[in-house]
Each structure stands twice: as C-alpha cells, then as structure tokens.
Coordinates of C-alpha atoms and ligand atoms in Angstrom, one line a residue:
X29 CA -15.9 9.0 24.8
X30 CA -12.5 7.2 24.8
X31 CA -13.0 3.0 25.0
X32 CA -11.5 1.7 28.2
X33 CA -9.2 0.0 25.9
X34 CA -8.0 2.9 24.2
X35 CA -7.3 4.1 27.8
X36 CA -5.3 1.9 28.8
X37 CA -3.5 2.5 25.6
X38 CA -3.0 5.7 26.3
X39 CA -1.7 5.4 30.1
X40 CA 0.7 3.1 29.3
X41 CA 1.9 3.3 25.5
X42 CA 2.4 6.3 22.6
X43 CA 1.2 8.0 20.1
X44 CA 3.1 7.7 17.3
X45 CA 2.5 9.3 14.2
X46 CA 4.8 7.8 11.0
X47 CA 4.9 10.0 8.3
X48 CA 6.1 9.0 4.4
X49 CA 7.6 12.2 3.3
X50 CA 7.0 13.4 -0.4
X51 CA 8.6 15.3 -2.9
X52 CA 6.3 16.0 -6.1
X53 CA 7.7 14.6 -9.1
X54 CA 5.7 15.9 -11.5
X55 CA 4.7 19.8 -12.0
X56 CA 1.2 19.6 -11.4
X57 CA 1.8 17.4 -8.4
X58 CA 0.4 13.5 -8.6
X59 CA -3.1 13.4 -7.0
X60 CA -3.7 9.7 -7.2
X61 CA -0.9 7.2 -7.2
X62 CA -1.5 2.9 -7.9
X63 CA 0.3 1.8 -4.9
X64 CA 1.3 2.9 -1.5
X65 CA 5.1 1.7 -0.4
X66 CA 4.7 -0.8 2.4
X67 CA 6.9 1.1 4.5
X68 CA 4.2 3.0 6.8
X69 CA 2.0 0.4 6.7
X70 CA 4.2 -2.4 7.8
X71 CA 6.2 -0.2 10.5
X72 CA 2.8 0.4 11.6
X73 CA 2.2 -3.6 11.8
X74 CA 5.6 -4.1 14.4
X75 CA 4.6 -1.5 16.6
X76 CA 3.7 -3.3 19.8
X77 CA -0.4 -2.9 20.1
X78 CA 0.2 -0.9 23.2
X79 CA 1.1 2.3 20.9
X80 CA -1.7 4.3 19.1
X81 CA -0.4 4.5 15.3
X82 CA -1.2 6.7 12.5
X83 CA 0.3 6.4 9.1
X84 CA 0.4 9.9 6.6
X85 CA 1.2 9.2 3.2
X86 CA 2.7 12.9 2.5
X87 CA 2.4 12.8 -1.4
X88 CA -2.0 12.0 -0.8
X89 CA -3.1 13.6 1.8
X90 CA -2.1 16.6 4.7
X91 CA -0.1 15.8 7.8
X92 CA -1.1 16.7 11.2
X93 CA 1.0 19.7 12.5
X94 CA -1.0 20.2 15.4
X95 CA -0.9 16.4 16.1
X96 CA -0.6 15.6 20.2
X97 CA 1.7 12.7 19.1
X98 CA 4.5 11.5 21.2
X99 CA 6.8 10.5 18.8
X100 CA 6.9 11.5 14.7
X101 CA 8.5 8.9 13.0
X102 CA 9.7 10.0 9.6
X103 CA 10.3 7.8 6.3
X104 CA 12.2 8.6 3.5
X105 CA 14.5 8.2 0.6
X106 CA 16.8 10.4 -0.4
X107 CA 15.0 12.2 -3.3
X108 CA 12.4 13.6 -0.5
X109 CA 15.4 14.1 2.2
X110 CA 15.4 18.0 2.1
X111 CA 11.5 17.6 2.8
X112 CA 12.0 15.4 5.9
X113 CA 14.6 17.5 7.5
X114 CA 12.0 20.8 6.7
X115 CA 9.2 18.2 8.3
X116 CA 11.3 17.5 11.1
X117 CA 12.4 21.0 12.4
X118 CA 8.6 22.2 12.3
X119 CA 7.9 19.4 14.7
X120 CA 11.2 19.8 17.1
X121 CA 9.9 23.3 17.3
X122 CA 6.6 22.7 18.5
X123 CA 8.3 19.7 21.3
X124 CA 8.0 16.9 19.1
X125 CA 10.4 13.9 19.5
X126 CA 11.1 13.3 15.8
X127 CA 12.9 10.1 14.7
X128 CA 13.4 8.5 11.0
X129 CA 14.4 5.8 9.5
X130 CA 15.1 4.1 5.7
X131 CA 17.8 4.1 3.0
X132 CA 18.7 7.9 3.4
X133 CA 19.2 7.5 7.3
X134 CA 21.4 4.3 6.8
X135 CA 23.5 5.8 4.6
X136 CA 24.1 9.2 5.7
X137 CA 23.9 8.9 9.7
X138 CA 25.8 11.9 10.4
X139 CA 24.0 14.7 8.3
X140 CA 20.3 12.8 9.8
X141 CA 21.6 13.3 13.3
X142 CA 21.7 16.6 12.9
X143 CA 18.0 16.6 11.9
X144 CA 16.3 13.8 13.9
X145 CA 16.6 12.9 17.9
X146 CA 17.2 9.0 16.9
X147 CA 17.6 7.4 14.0
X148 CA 17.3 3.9 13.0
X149 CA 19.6 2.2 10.6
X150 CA 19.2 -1.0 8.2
X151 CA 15.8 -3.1 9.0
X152 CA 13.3 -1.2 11.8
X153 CA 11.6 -4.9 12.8
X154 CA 14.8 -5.8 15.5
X155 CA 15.2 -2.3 16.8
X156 CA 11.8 -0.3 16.6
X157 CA 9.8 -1.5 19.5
X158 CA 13.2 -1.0 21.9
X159 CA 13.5 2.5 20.6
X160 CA 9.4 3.0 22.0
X161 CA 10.1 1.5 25.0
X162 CA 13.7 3.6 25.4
X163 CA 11.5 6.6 24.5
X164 CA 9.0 5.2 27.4
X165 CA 11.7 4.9 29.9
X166 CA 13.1 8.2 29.2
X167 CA 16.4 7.3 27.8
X168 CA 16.3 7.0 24.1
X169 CA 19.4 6.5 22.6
X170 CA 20.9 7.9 19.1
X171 CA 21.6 5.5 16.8
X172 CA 19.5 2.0 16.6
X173 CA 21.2 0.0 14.6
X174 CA 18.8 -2.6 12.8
X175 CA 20.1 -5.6 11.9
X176 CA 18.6 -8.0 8.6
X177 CA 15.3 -10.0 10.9
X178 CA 14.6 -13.6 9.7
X179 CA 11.1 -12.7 8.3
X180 CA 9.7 -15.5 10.4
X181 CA 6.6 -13.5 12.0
X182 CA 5.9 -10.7 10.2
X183 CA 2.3 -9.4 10.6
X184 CA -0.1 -8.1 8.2
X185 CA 0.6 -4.4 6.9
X186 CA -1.9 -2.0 8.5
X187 CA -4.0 -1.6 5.3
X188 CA -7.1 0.0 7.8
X189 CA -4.5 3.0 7.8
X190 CA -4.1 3.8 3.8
X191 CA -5.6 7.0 2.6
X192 CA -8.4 6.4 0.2
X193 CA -6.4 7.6 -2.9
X194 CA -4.6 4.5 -3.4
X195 CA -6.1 2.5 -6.5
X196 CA -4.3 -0.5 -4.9
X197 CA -3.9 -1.0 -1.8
X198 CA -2.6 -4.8 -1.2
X199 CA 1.0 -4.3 -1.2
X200 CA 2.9 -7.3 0.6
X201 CA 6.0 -8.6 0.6
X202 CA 7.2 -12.7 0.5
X203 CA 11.2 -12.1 0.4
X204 CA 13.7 -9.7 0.9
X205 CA 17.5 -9.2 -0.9
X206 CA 18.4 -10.0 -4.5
X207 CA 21.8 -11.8 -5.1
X208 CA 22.9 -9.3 -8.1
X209 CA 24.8 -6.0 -8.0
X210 CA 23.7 -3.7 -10.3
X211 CA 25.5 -0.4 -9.5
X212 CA 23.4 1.9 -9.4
X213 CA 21.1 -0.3 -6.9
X214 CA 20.9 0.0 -3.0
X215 CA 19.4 -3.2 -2.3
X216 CA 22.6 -5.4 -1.8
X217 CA 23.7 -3.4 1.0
X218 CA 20.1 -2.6 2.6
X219 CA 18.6 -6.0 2.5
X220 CA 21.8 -8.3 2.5
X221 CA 21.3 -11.9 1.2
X222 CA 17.8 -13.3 0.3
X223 CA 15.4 -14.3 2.8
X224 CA 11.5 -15.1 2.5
X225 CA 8.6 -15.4 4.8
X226 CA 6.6 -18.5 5.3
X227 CA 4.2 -19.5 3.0
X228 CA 1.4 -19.9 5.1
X229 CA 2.0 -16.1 6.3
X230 CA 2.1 -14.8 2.6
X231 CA -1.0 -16.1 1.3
X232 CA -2.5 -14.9 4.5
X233 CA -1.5 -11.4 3.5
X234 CA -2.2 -11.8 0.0
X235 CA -6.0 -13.0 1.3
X236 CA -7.0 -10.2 3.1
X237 CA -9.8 -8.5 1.4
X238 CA -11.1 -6.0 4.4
X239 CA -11.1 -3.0 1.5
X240 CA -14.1 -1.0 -0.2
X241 CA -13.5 -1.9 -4.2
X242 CA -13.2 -4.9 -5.9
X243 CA -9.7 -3.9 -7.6
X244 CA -8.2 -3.6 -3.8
X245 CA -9.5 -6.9 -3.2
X246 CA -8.6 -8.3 -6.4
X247 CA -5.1 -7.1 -7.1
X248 CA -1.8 -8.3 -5.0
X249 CA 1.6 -6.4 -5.4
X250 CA 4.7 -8.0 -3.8
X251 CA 7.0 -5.7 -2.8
X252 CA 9.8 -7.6 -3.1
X253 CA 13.4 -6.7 -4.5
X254 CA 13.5 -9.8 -7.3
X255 CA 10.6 -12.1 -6.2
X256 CA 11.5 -15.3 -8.3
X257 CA 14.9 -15.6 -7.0
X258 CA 14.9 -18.9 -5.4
X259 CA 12.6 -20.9 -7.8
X260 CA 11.8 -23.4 -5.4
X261 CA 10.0 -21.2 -2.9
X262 CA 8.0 -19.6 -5.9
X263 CA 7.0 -22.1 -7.4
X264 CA 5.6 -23.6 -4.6
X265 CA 3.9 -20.1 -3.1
X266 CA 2.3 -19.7 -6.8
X267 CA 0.6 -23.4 -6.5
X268 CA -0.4 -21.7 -2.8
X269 CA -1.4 -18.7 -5.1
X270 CA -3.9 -20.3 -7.5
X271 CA -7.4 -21.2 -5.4
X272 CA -7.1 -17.7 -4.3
X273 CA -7.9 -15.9 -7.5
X274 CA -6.0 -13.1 -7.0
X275 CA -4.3 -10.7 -9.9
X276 CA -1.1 -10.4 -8.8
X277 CA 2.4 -7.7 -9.8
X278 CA 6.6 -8.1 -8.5
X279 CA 9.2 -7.3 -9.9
X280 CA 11.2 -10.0 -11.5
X281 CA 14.6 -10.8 -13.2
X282 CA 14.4 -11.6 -17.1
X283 CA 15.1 -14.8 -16.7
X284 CA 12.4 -16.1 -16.1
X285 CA 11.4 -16.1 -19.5
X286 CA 14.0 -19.0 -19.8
X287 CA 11.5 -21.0 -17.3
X288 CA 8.5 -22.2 -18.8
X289 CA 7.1 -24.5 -15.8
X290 CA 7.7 -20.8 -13.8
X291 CA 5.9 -18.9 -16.5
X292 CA 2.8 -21.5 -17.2
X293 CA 2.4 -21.0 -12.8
X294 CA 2.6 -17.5 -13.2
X295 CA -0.2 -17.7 -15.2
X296 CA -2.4 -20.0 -13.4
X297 CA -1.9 -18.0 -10.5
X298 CA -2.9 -14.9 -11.9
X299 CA -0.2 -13.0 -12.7
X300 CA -0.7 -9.2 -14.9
X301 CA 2.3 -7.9 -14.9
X302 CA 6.0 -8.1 -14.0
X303 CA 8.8 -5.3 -13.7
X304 CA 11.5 -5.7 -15.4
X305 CA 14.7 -3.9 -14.9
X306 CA 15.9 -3.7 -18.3
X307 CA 18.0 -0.8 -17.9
X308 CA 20.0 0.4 -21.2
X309 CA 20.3 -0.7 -24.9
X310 CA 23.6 -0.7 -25.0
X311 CA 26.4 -3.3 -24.3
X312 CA 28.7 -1.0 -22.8
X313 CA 25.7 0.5 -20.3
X314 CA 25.0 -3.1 -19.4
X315 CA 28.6 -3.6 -18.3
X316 CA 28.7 -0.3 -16.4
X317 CA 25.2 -1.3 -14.7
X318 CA 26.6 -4.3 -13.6
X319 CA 23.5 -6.1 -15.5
X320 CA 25.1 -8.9 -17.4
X321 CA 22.2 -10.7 -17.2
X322 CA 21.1 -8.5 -19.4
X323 CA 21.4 -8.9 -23.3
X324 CA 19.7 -6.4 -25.4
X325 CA 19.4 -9.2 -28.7
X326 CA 17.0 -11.2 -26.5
X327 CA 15.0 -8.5 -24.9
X328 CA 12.0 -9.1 -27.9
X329 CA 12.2 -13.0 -27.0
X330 CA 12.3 -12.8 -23.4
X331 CA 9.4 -10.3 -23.9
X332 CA 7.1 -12.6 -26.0
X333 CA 7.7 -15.4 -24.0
X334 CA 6.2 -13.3 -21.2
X335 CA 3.5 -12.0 -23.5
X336 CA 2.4 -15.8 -24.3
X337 CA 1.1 -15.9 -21.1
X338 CA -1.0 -12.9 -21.2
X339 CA 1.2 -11.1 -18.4
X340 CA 2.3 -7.5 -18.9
X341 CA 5.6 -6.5 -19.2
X342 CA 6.6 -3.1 -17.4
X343 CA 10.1 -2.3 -17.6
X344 CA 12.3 0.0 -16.0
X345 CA 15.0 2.2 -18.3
X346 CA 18.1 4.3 -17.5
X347 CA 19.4 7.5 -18.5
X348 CA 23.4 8.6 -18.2
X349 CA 25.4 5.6 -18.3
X350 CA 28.7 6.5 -18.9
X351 CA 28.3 5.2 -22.9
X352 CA 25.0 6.7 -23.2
X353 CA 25.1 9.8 -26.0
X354 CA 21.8 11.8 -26.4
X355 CA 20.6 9.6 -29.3
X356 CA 21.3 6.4 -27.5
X357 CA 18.8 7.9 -24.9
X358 CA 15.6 9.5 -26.9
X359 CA 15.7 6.8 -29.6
X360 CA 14.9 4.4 -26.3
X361 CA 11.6 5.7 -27.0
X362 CA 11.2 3.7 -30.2
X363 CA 13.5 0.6 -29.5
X364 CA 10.9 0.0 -26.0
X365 CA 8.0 -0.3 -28.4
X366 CA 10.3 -2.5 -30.8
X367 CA 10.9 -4.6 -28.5
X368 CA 6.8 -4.6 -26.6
X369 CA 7.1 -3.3 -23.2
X370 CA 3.6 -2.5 -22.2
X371 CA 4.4 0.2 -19.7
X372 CA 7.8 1.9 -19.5
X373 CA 9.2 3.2 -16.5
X374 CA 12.6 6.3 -17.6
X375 CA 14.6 7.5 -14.7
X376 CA 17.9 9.1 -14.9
X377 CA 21.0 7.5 -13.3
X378 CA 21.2 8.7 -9.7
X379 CA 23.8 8.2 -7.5
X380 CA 22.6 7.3 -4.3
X381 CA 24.9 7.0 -1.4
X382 CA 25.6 3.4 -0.7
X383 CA 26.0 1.9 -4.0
X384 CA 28.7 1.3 -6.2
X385 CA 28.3 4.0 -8.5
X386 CA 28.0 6.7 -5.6
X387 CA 31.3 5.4 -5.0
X388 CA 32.7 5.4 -8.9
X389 CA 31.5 9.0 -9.5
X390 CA 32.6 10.1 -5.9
X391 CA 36.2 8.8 -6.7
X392 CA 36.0 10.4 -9.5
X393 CA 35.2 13.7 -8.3
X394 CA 31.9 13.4 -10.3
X395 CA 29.4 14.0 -7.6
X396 CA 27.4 17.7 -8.3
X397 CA 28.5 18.9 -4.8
X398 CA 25.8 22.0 -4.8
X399 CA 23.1 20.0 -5.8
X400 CA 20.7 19.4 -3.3
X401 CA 18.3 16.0 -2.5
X402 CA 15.6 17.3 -4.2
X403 CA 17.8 16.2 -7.8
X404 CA 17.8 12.7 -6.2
X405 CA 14.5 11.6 -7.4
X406 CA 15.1 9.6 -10.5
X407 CA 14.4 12.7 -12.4
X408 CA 16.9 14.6 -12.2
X409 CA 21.2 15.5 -12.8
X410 CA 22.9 15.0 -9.8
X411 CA 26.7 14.5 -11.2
X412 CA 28.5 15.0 -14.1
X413 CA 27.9 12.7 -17.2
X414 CA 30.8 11.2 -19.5
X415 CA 29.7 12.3 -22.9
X416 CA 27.1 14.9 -22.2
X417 CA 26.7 17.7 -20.7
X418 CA 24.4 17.8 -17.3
X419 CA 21.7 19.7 -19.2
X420 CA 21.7 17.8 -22.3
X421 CA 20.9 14.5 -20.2
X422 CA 18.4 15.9 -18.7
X423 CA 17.0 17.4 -22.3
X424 CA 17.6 13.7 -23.5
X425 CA 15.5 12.2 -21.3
X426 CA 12.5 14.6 -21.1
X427 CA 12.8 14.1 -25.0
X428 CA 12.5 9.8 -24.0
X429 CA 10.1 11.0 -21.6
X430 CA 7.9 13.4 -23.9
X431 CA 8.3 10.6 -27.3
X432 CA 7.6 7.8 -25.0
X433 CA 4.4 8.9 -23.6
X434 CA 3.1 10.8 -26.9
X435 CA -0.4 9.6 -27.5
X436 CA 0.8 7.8 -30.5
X437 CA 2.9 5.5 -28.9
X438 CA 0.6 5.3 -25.8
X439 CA -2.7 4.5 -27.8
X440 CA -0.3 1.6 -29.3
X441 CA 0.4 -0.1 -26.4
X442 CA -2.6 0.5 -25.6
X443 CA -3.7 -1.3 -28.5
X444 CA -1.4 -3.9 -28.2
X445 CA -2.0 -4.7 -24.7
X446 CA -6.0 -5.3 -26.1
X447 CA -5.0 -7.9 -27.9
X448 CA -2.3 -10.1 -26.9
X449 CA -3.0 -9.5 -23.0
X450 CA -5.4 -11.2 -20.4
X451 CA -8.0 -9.1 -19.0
X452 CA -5.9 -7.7 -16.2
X453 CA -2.7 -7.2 -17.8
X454 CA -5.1 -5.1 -20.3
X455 CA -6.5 -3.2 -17.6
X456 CA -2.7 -2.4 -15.9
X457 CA -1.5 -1.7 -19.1
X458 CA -4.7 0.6 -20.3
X459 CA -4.7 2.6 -17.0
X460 CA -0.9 3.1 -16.7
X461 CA -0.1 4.1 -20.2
X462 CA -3.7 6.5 -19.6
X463 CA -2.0 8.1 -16.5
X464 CA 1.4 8.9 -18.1
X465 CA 0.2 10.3 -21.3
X466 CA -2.9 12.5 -19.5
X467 CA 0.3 13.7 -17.7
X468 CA 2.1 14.3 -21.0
X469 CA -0.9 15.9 -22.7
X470 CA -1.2 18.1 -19.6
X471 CA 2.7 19.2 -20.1
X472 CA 2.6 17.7 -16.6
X473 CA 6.4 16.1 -17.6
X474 CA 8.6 15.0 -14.8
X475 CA 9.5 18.5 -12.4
X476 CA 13.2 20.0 -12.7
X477 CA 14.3 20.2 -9.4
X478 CA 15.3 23.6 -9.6
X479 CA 11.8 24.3 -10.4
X480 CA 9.9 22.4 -7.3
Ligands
LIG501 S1 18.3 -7.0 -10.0 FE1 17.1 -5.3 -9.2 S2 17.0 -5.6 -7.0 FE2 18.7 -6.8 -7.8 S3 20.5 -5.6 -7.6 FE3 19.7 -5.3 -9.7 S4 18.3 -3.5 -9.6 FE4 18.7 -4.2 -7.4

C-alpha cells in the first residue's frame, strides 16, 4: 500500500532516478570499492523532498532499465562518457527524459547535447531543482548553467541510498576549490576559488552514524579538493573534530608537514590518512605539472613529519610528463617506498578537456584524435608522449603498476605501516595495500582500454 505521503509525492513531484555511470578499470571488474563519490548522494540531498529519488552506483550494483522513473539523471566523468551516452540512448528509447550533469558535460556541451535532453553545467545546487520544476511545467530547457553556490545550507548526503558494497560510506565535504593550478587538474575551472561550509553543518555530517558497521560509523572522508587550504577554518573545524572520535581521510597539500600546531590537531582529531598529490620525481615534471610546491628532496621529510603523528600517507603519482623516460617511470616503484608512502595511487597523464594540458597537447596537435573516452580513465594513452612511444608508456606504467603492487613491496608497507602507524592508519594502510596486490596476484592489473 502506498503511504498517503508518498501519494502526495507522487501527484505532485517525480521520480527521478540518478545514475553514477561506471567504466571497469580493472579486468576482472572491482566488486567492492572503499568509498562512494558524493556526487549521487549529495544531488540526491538538493532535490526538493517533493521528488522520489533513487541513487545507482553503476560500478556496485545493476541499474533499473525497466524503472517507471520520470526523469534519469546521469553522472559522469569523462573516463565513463562512452558508457553514459550507451546508458542514455537505452533510456530515450524506452521514453525516458534523460539529463546529466558533471565535469564531462561542463566541458564538452555540444557533443552531450547530442546525447542528453538537458544538461547541466558547473555546480547542480543553483540550477537542479528549477530544471525539476521546468520538467514539471513542461518546458525544460537545454542548457542549465550552474553557477559556484555559497555552501551555506547544504544538507546531509543521502547515505540511506548507498549500496551495501561500500566499506565506507561517510563521504562529506567541508570546502570546495583549491587556489593552485596543476595542469593536468580540472578543479580550478570546475570549483573556482575556495569556499567552505559552516562549521556547525560539517560536524553535523561528520556525526551521523545511521549505518550498519562500526567502520561506517567510525570513519569520515572529506571530499574536498585540498581541505587544509585556509588554515584558520581547519584548525578550528579539527578542535570541532576531536570530542567526536571519528577516524577521519582528505586530501591535503604537502605543506602541511611545515605546520606542526596543524599536524599535532590532525592528530588529536583523529586523522589516518591524508592524500597527497605528489605527482613526479623529477624537477622538470614538477615544472610541467605546474606543482612547484613540490620538491622531490623533501618528499622523505615532509613524509616523516606526517608519519610522527601516526597518519598514513597515500600519495598520488603520474605517468607521461613530457620529461618522463621509461626508467624515470618504473623506478617510481622503488623511490615511493624510499621515500614511505603507505599507499600509492599510479595514473597516467590524461588530458581532460578543460585543463591546461588539454590545451598544451591540443595546440600541439598531440591529442590521440581516434581514441575514444574509454582511454580517459587514468589508465590509459590518450595523446602522444614526448620521449616515448604511446605503447611504451603505457608498458612503463603497468611495469610501476605490476613492481609497485608486488607482494614484496606490498607486505613492506604493510609492515611498515604496523609499526610506525596508529591503529587506523594501520588498518587503511593494511586493507589498501591488501586490495591492490590481491588484484596484482590475480593479474587483475589496470584494463587496456582497447580490451574493455
Ligand atoms: S593541488 Fe590538487 S586540487 Fe589543487 S589544482 Fe593541484 S591537483 Fe587540483
């Protein structure tokens, strides 16, 4: 029996169904994943209460073809664009109205119009409930331009709506924007400037505890471009932080090993881990990243500082800078345990259309025009290198991928992790390395796109 209230949903809102479309990375597919992108969840959050909402994390669990939705709402980057445009013409076929919306859509409006009835560009928060009450009055319109919001009322993400598969499911966000420009980065043009939410509103988020396990309860991940940016707010949401007793992730800029008071709160308030983006070895791959900030002699300082406080280090590395030779790539694998990243994260350079080197290598004519989205996934060759051929790099790194992940070097960070790391940073750092080199021992290496 439907609830009255549920019927009066019904009479006079949607159904919407918002769909986060997957590619799978890996050969053998990726059958649990750590932590959902807020994306779903948090459109789900600014829909108007009116609307009945369902979230579909594609890469977990099987979507609804035969939903009786009003509206699909797809999500995407553009490593899993070729799969949202197949998603979308299935649904157009059976009457759906299909939108989308997310970095792909912003920056390549034309080719998504062809695909989707509207799109929405930028941040969703400004436009989205218009576009559902357009859609309502029957006169939706193209193109909804969204426009950066203050971050003043944000709700709660819809957690009720995550699949099961999710080891962690608290994802929330306190800020938005970064102030560097890293090239190969889409961030300064997606989320311009730096903006935050109130405090009170974060630690609300970062309290709910409405999940089944004591990990989902436990653990917070801020989904935030570069988190301790403005060190006032921070500090100050950390002292916020500590009665909770949370374990908490972000992703941060290296400099806060330069700040002890930062570090010592980061500790108190439960931080296990932090993502670096350290990016390249080399000086001249630095420069071409934009990543000045970056200077490989201090890496193992910066590192240990962050060690002293029992906090994992996972960091994030590069492959086909314009300096970068095959060696300089697989010998990564060695110089990351040098230097004691806990858990490594190797992607190959990818141009993705609004950033600075989409616009180098387009100048430059260096843009593989025949390959498709599927090669935009971090994983793949998707324009031509300086000093290597396109299949050498991608050799390279599966070599980086293959040495990095060997059960040698795995079992040592492992190791490591045991004994310089607090509880929770050992557990991140145990279960993470675990995942990657099962996938290794498995052959279950990053997927060529060719082969998907
Ligand atoms: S520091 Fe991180 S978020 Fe900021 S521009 Fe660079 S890669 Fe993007």
């Amino acid at each position: 029996m439907i609830a009255v209230e549920d019927e009066v949903k019904i009479v006079s809102g949607l159904k919407i169904d918002i769909i986060i479309a997957y590619v799978q990375r890996y050969k053998f597919g990726h059958e649990i994943d750590f932590v959902p992108p807020i994306t779903g969840i948090h459109l789900a959050a600014i829909t108007p209460k009116k609307h009945l909402v369902r979230v579909f994390h594609q890469q977990l669990e099987s979507l609804d073809f035969n939903s009786n939705a009003d509206i699909i709402a797809i999500s995407f980057f553009s490593g899993f664009a070729e799969m949202a445009y197949k998603l979308a013409g299935i649904f157009r076929a059976k009457g759906k109205m299909v939108v989308a919306g997310g970095p792909h859509v912003t920056f390549c409006q034309e080719e998504a119009l062809i695909h989707f009835d509207s799109i929405v560009t930028g941040e969703a928060e400004n436009v989205w409930p218009q576009l559902l009450d357009d859609v309502i009055d029957g006169k939706p319109e193209r193109i909804y331009n969204g426009t950066p919001c203050d971050m003043l009322s944000l709700p709660t993400p819809r957690y009720d709506l995550l699949p099961s598969a999710f080891f962690i499911k608290k994802v929330i966000q306190a800020t938005r924007g970064c102030p560097f420009l890293c090239s190969f980065c889409t961030v300064p043009s997606l989320n311009p400037g730096f903006r935050f939410r109130p405090l009170e509103h974060v630690i609300r988020d970062a309290s709910y505890d409405n999940f089944r396990f004591w990990w989902q309860k436990k653990v917070v991940w801020f989904w935030d471009d570069n988190l301790t940016i403005s060190r006032p707010y921070i500090k100050v949401l950390l002292k916020k932080m500590i009665p909770l007793k949370k374990w908490w992730l972000t992703q941060a800029s290296m400099d806060i090993a330069n700040d002890p008071e930062l570090l010592e709160l980061m500790k108190e308030s439960g931080c296990i881990g932090v993502f670096l983006g350290i990016e390249s070895f080399g000086k001249e791959s630095l420069r071409d990243a934009h990543k000045g900030q970056n200077k490989a002699e201090n890496y193992r300082n910066a590192i240990n500082e962050i060690h002293k406080m029992g906090i994992a280090v996972m960091a994030g590395f590069i492959a086909g800078f314009d300096h970068d030779s095959y060696e300089d790539i697989s010998s990564m694998a060695e110089k990351l345990m040098e230097i004691g990243v806990d858990v490594p994260f190797l992607s190959i350079m990818t141009p993705f259309n609004g950033t600075p080197i989409y616009s180098k290598l387009s100048s430059e004519g260096r843009i593989i025009s025949d390959r498709g989205w599927n090669y935009y996934n971090g994983y793949n060759v998707a324009f031509k290198p300086a000093k290597l051929s396109e299949k050498d790099l991608l050799l390279a790194h599966r070599m980086l991928w293959k040495k990095a992940f060997s059960f040698k070097y795995s079992f040592k960070r492992i190791f490591r992790s045991a004994i310089t790391l607090r509880p929770g940073a050992f557990l991140l750092s145990f279960f993470m390395n675990s995942f990657y080199c099962y996938k290794k021992l498995r052959k279950n290496h990053p997927a060529d796109a060719c082969n998907l």
